[in-house]
Coordinates of C-alpha atoms in Angstrom, one line a residue:
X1 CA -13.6 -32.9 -15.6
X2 CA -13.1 -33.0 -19.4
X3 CA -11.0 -30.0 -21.0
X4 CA -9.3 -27.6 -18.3
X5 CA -11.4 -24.9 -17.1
X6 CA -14.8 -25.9 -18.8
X7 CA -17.2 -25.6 -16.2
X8 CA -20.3 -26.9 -15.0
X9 CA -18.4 -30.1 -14.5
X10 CA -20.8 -33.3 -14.8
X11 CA -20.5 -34.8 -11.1
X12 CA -20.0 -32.3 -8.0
X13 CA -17.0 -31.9 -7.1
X14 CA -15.6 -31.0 -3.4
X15 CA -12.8 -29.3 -1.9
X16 CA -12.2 -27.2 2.0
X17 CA -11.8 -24.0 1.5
X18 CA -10.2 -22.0 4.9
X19 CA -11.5 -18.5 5.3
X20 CA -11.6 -16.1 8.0
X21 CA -14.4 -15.5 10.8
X22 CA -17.8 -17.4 8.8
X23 CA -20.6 -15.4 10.4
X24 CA -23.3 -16.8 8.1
X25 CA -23.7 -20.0 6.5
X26 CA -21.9 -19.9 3.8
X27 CA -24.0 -22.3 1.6
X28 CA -27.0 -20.1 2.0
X29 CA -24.7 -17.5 0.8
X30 CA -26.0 -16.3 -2.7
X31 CA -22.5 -15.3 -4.2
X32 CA -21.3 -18.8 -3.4
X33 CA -24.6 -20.8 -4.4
X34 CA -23.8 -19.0 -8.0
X35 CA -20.5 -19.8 -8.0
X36 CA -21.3 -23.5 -7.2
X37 CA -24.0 -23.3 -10.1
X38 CA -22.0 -22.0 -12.2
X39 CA -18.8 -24.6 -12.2
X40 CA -20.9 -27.6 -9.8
X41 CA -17.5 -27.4 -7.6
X42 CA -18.7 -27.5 -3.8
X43 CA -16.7 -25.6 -1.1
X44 CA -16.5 -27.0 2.4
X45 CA -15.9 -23.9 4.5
X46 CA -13.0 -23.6 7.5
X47 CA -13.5 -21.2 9.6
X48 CA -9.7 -19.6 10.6
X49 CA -10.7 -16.7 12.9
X50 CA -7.6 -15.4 14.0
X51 CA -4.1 -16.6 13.5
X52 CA -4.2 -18.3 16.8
X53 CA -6.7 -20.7 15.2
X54 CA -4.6 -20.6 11.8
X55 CA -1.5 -22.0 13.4
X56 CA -3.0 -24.4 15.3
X57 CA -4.6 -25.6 11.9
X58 CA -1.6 -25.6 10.2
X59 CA 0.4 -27.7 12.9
X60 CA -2.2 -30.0 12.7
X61 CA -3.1 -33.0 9.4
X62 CA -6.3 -31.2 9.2
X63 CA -5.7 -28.1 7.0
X64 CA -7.8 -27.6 4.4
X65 CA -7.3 -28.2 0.8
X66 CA -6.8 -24.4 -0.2
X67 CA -7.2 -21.2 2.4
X68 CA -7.7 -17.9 1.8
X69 CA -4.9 -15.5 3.2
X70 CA -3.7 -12.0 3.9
X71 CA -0.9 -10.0 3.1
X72 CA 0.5 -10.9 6.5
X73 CA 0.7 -14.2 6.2
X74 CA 4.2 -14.1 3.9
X75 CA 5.8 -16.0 6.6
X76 CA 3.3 -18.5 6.8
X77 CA 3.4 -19.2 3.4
X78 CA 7.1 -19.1 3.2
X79 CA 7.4 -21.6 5.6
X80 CA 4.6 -23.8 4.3
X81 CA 6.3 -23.9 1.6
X82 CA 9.4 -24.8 2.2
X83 CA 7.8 -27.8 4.4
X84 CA 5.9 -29.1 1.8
X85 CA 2.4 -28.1 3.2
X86 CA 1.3 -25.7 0.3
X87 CA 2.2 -26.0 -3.6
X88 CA 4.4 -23.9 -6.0
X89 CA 1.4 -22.2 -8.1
X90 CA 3.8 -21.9 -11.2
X91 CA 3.3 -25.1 -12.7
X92 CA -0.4 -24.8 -13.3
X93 CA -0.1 -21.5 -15.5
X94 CA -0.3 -21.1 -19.1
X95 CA -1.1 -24.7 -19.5
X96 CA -4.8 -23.6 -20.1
X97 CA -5.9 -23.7 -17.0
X98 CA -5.7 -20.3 -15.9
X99 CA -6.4 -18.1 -19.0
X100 CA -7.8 -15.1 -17.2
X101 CA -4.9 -15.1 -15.0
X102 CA -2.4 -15.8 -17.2
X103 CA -3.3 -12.9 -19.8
X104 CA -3.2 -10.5 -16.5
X105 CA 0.4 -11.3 -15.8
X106 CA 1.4 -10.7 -19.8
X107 CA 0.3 -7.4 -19.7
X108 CA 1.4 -6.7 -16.3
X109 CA 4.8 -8.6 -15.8
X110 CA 5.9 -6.4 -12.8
X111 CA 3.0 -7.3 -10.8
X112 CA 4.0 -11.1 -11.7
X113 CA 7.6 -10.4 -10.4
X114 CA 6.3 -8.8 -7.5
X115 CA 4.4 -11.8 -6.5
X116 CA 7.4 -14.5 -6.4
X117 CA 9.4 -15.4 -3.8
X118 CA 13.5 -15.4 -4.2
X119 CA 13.3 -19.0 -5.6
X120 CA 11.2 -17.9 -8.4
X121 CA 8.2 -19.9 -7.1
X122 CA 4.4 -18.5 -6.8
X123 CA 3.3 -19.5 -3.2
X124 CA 0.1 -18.0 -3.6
X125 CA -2.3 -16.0 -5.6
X126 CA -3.3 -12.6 -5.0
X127 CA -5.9 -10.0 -5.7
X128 CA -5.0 -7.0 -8.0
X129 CA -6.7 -4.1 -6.8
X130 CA -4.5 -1.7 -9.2
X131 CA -5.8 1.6 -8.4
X132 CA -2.6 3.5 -7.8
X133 CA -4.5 7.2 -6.5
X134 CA -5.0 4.2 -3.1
X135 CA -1.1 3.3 -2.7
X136 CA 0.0 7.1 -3.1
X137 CA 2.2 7.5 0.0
X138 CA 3.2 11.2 0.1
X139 CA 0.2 13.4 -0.2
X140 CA 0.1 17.1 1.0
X141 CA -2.0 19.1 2.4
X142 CA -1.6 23.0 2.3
X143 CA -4.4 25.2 4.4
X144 CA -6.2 27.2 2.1
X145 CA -8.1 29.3 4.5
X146 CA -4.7 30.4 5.9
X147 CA -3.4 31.2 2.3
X148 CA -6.9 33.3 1.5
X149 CA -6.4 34.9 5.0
X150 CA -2.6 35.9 4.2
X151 CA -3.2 36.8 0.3
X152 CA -1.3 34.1 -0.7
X153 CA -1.1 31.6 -3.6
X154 CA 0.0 28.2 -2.8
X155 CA 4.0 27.7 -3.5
X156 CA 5.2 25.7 -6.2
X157 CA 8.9 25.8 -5.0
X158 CA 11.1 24.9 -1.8
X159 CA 12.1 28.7 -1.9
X160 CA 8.0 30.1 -1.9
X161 CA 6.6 27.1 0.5
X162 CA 9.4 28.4 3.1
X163 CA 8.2 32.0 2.4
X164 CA 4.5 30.8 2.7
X165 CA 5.1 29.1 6.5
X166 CA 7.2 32.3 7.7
X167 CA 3.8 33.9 6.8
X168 CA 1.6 30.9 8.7
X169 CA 3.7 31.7 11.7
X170 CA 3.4 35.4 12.3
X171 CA 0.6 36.4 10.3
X172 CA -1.9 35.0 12.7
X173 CA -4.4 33.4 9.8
X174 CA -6.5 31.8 12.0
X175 CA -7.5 35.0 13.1
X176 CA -7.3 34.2 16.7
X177 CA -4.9 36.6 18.3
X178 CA -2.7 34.0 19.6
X179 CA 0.7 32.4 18.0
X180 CA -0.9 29.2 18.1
X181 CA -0.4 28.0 14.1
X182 CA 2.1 25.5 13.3
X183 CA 3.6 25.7 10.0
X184 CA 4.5 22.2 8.7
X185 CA 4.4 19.2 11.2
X186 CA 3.7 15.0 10.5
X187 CA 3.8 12.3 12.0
X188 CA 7.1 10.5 13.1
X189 CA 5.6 7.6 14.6
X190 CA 3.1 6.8 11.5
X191 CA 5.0 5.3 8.5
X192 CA 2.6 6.9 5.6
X193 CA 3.3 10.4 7.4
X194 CA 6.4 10.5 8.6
X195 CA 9.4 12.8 7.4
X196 CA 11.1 10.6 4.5
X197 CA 7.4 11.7 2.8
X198 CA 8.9 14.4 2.1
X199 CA 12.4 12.8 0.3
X200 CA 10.9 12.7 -2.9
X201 CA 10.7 16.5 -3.2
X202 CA 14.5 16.4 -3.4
X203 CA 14.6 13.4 -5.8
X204 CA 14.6 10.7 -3.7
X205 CA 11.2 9.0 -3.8
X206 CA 11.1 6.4 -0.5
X207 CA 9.1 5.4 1.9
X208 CA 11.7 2.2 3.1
X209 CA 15.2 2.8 2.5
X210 CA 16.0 2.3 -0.8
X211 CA 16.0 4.7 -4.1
X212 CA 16.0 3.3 -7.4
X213 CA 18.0 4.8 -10.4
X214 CA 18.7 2.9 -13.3
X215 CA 18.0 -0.2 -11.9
X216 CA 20.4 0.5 -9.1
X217 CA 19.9 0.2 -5.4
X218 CA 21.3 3.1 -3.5
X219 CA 20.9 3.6 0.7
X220 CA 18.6 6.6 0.4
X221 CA 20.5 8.3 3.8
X222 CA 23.5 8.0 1.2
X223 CA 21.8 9.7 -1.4
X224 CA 22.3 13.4 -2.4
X225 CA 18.4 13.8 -2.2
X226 CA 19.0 12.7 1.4
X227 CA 21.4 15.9 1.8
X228 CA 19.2 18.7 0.5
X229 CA 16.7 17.1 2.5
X230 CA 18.7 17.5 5.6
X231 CA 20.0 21.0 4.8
X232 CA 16.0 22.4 3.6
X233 CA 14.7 21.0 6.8
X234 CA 17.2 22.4 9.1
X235 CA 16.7 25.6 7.6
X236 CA 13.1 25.5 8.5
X237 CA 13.9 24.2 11.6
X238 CA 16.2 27.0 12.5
X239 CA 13.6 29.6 12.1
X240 CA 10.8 27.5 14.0
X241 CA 8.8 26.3 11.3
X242 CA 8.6 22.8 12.5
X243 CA 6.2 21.3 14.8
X244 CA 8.9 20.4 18.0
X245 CA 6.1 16.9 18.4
X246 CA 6.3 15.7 14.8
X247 CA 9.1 13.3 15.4
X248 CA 7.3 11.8 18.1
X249 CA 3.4 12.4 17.5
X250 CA 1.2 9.4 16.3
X251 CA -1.1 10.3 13.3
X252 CA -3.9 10.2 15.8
X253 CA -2.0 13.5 17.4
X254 CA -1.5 15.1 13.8
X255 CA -5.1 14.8 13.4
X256 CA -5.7 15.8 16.1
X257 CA -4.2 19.3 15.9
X258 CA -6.4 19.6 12.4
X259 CA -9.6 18.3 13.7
X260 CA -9.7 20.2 17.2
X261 CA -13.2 21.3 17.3
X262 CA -11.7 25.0 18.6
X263 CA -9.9 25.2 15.6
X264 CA -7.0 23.5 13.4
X265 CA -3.8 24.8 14.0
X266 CA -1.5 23.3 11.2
X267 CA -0.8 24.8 8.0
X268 CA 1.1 22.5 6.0
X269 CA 1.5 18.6 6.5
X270 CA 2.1 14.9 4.8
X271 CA -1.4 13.4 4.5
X272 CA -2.8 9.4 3.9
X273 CA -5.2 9.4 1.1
X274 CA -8.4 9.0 3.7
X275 CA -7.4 12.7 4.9
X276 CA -10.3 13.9 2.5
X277 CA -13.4 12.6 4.6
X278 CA -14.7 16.0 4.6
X279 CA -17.9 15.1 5.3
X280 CA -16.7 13.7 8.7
X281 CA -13.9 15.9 9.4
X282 CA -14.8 19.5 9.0
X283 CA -11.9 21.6 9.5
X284 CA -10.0 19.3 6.7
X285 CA -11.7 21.3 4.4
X286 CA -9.9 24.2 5.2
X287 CA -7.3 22.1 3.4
X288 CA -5.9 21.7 -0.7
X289 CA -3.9 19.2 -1.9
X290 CA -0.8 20.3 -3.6
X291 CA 1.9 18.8 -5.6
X292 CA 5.1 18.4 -4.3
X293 CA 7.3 21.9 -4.6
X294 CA 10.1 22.1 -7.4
X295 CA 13.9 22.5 -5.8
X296 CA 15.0 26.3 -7.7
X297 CA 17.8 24.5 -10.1
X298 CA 17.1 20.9 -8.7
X299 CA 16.0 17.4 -10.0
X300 CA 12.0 17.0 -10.5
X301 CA 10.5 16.0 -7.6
X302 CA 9.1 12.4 -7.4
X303 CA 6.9 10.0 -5.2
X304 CA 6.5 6.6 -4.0
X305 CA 3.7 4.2 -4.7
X306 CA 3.2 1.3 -1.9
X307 CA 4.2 -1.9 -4.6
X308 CA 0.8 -3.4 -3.4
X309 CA -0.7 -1.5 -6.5
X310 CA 0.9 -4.1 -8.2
X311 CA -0.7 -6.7 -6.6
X312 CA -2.2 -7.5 -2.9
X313 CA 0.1 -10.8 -2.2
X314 CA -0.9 -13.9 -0.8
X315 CA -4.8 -14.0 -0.9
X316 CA -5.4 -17.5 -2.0
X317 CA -3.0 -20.8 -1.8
X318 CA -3.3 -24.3 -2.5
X319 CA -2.0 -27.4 -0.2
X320 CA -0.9 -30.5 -0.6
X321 CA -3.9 -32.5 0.4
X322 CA -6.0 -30.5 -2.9
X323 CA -6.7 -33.9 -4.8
X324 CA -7.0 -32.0 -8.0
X325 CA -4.7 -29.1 -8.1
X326 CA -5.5 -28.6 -11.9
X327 CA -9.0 -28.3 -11.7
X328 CA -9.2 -25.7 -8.6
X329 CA -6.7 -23.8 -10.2
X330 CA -9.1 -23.7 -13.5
X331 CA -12.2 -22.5 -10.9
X332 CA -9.7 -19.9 -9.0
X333 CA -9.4 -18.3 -12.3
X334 CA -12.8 -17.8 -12.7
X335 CA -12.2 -15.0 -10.2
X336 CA -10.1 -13.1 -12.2
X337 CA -12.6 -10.7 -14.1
X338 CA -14.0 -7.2 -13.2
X339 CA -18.2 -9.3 -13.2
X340 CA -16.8 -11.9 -10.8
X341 CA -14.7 -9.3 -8.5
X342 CA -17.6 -6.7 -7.8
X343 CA -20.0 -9.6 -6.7
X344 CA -18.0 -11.4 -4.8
X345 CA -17.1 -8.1 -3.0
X346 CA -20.9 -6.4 -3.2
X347 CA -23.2 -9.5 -3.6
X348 CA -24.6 -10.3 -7.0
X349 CA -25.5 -8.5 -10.2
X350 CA -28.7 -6.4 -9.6
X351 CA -29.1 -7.5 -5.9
X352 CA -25.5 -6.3 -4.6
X353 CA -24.1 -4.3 -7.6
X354 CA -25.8 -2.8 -10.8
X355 CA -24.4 -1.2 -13.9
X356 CA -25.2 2.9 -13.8
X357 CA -24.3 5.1 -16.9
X358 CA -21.8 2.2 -17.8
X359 CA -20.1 2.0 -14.7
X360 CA -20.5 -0.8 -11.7
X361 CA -21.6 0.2 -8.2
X362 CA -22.6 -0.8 -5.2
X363 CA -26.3 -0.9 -4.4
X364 CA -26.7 0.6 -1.0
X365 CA -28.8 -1.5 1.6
X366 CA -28.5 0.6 5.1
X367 CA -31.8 -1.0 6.3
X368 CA -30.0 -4.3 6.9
X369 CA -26.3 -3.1 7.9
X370 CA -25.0 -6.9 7.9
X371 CA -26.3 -7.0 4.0
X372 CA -22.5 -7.7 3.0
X373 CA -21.5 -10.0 5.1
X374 CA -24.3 -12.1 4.5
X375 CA -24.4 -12.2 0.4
X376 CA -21.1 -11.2 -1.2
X377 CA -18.2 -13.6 -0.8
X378 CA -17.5 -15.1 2.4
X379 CA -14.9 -12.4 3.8
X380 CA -14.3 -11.4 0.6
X381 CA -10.9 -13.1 1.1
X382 CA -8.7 -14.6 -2.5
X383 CA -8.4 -13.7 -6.1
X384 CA -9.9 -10.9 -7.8
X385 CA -8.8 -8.0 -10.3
X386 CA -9.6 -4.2 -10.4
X387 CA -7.2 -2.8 -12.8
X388 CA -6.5 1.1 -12.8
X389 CA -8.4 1.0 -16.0
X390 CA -11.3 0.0 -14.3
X391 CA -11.1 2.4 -11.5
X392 CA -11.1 5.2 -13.9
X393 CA -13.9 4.2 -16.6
X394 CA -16.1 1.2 -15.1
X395 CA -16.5 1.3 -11.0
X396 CA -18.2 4.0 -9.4
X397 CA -16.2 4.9 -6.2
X398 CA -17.1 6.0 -3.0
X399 CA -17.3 9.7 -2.6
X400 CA -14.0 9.5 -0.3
X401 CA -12.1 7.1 -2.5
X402 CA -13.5 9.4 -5.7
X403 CA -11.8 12.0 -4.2
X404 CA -8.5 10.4 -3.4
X405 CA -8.6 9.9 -7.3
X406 CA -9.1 13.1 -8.2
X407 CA -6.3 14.7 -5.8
X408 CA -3.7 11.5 -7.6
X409 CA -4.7 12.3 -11.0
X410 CA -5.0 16.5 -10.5
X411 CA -2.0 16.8 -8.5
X412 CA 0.8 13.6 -8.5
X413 CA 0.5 11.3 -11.5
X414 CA 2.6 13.1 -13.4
X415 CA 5.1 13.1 -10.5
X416 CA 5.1 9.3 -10.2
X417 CA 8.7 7.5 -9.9
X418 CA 9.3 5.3 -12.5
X419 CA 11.5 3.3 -11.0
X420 CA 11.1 2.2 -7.2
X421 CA 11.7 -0.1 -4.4
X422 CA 9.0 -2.9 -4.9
X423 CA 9.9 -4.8 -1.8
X424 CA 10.9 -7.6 -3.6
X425 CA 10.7 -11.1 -1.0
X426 CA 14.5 -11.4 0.4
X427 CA 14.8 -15.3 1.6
X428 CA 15.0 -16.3 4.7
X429 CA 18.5 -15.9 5.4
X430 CA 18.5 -12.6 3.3
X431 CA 16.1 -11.6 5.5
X432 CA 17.9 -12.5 8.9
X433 CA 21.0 -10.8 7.5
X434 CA 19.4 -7.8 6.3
X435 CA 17.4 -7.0 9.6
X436 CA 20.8 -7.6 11.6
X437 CA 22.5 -4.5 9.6
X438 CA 19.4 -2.5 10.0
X439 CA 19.4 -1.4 13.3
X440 CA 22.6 0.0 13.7
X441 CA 22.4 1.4 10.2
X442 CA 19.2 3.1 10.8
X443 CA 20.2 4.3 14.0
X444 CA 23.4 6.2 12.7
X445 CA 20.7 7.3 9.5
X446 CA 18.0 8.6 11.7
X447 CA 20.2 9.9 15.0
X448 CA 22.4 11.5 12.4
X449 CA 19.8 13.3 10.4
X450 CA 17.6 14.5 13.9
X451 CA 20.9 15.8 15.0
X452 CA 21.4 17.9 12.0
X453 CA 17.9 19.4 11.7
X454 CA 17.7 20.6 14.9
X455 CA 21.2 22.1 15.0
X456 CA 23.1 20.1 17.1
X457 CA 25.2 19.2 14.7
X458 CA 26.9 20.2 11.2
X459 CA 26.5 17.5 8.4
X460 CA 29.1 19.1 5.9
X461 CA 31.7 18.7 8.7
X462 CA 30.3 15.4 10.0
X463 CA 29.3 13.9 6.8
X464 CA 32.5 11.8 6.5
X465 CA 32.6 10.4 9.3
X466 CA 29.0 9.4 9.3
X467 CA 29.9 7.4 6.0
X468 CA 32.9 5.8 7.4
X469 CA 30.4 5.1 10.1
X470 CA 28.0 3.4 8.3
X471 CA 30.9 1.9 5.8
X472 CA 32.2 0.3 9.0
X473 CA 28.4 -1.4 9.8
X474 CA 28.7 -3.4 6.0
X475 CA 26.3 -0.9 4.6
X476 CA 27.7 -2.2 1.3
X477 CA 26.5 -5.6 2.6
X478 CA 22.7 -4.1 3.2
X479 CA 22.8 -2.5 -0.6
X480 CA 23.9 -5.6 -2.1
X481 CA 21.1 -8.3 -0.7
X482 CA 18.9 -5.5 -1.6
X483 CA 20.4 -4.8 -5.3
X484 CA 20.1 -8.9 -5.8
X485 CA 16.6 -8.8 -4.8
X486 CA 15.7 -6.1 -6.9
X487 CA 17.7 -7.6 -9.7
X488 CA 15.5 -10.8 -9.3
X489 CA 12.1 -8.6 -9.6
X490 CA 13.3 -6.8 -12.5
X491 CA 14.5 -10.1 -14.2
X492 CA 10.9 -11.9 -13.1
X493 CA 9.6 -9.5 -15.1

């Protein structure tokens, strides 16, 4: 095929391709006619539509040459790896054949450590989609209607925000005569709502277990943000300020309070970034975001970004039957520019996306509702790149996603942790261990802090013995498979 990554090749060139539920025919399928055009490589398409189907592939001789992926397939690919089945990506970069790719990871080395396993081997490729207001895990939402009701500004410390839901609870702002308002509630069922989204006001910026200082792991019901935490909560707890359902309500039920078409009843709360479909969900405008309240005297508070904003993980892999790793590795990379990404996730240039005042968006077709599916990219599934960059200055965004932007950039950026838990990949036996001190270790952590907010218990007295408890389950252990992890993200990149 000549020099690496010089395309059209002279003679056609095949390889199978597994992707998710094929609707259309794909060869029909404009985005991949151009694509073919464009390099004279031919895709053979493999339909995998559900896992079921995927396994059964995979435990067969008759997997294809490459496959597109999700997130969830880590184990998969673990496993396939280790087996044989699918190829360490790692040898085929900066050898020429991946220049688009290779200049991403250079000026983005943590996303590159992010994506490696604990061996140091690249299973699979992903697809950066590096818009950080989208992996923002704690936002808030404060009712301004109740606030204009009461006279009140929105709090900007602990101290105000407590004096702010004493107000929600007797002053009747939703003006209906009945001590129906809940001051602060979430959801303790929903990871992206539950309580530890509130953590990083006291300087302790989790959503899993871990908080990062100075490269150093440290069990966040250990840490001293964990404490203040405890103590602010049980404070507000005390004097009935906490939803008695939010340790147990799904984030259907929190919604559910806010959207009731009688009336919302909740004045302040952790919200997921979609929260802002105001169009759709009219009593959420009652709602402003705010940034996290100051401690009077304490650390600056700080938040969590899901490490996915690094990169989305395992989109694309390569097997052992691919009779020219090199060369599909060359046409992979042709994915990884902003032109290539928004067709192969709108359709093509003027027919599923067109430049606008210097920004890309999508051209709107609601007279054929299956437009998508039948002319961008099959599934949309493998490599691609959306930097933050872009997300700022060259995409035009969705009016909901616009304003998820907005509320990151207005309200949080500056509040951003620099150092976090990226989930770095444990290895298998990491993994087993890990999960083994877990549960007894969380049980202690989250029976132990429920016990203290409501009351039942004092943590200055107890707070000894729930150490040596949690000494005597190896928590040391669970710190230290995490601090080698993290020490082989940090040295990856």
């Amino acid at each position: 095929y000549g020099t690496p990554g010089v395309f059209p090749l002279e003679k056609t060139f095949t390889f199978s391709y597994g992707g998710g539920s094929i609707a259309y025919d794909s060869d029909e399928n404009p985005v991949v006619q151009m694509v073919e055009e464009k390099t004279n490589v031919h895709v053979e398409w493999v339909p995998i539509e559900n896992d079921e189907k995927r396994n059964i592939l995979f435990s067969s001789d008759d997997y294809p040459d490459s496959s597109g992926s999700t997130g969830r397939w880590q184990a998969l690919i673990g496993s396939l790896l280790a087996e044989g089945v699918i190829r360490d990506l790692n040898p085929y970069l900066g050898q020429g054949y991946t220049p688009n790719f290779d200049a991403i990871i250079k000026e983005y080395p943590g996303s590159y450590g992010y994506m490696l396993n604990p061996s140091g081997q690249l299973p699979a490729m992903p697809h950066f989609r590096m818009q950080e207001s989208s992996f923002l895990e704690q936002n808030y939402a404060i009712n301004r209607k109740w606030l204009d009701a009461l006279g009140l500004e929105k709090p900007t410390t602990t101290e105000e925000l407590k004096q702010v839901l004493i107000a929600f609870r007797d002053g009747d702002p939703n003006g209906n005569g009945k001590k129906d308002e809940i001051p602060l509630t979430y959801s303790g069922r929903t990871s992206q709502l539950r309580d530890t989204c509130f953590y990083g006001i006291f300087g302790a910026p989790i959503k899993e277990p871990f908080v990062i200082k100075n490269g150093k792991v440290t069990f966040a019901g250990l840490h001293p943000g964990f404490k203040a935490y405890v103590k602010y909560f049980a404070d507000l707890y005390s004097e009935g300020l906490i939803d008695l359902e939010a340790s147990t309500q799904t984030a259907q039920d929190l919604y559910a309070k806010i959207d009731n078409p009688n009336g919302n009843t909740i004045g302040w709360t952790a919200v997921w970034g979609n929260f802002w479909d105001i169009k759709q969900y009219p009593n959420r405008s009652e709602f402003e975001p705010m940034p996290p309240p100051q401690v009077p005297g304490g650390p600056k508070p700080e938040m969590w970004l899901h490490p996915g904003f690094r990169a989305i993980k395992n989109m694309w892999f390569m097997t052992d039957k691919n009779p020219n790793p090199e060369l599909i590795m060359a046409w992979t990379d042709l994915f990884y520019t902003l032109e290539m990404t928004v067709q192969t996730s709108f359709g093509l240039i003027g027919e599923g996306v067109e430049m606008v005042n210097g920004r890309w968006q999508a051209i709107p077709h609601p007279e054929d509702l299956e437009w998508g599916a039948k002319n961008a990219w099959p599934r949309a599934e493998g490599p691609g790149i959306r930097t933050n960059d872009d997300f700022q200055n060259r995409l035009t965004l969705d009016p909901v996603a616009q304003t998820q932007a907005d509320v990151f950039y207005e309200y949080y950026a500056d509040y951003v942790a620099e150092e976090q838990w990226n989930r770095p990949e444990l290895s298998a036996d990491e993994t087993t261990e890990s999960k083994q001190l877990q549960t007894d270790i969380f049980k202690v952590w989250h029976e132990s802090q429920a016990r203290w907010i409501t009351g039942k218990g004092d943590m200055d007295a107890e707070w000894d013995e729930y150490v040596k408890k949690l000494e005597g389950m190896n928590v040391a252990r669970y710190i230290e498979i995490a601090q080698a992890a993290q020490d082989r993200f940090l040295a990856a990149g």
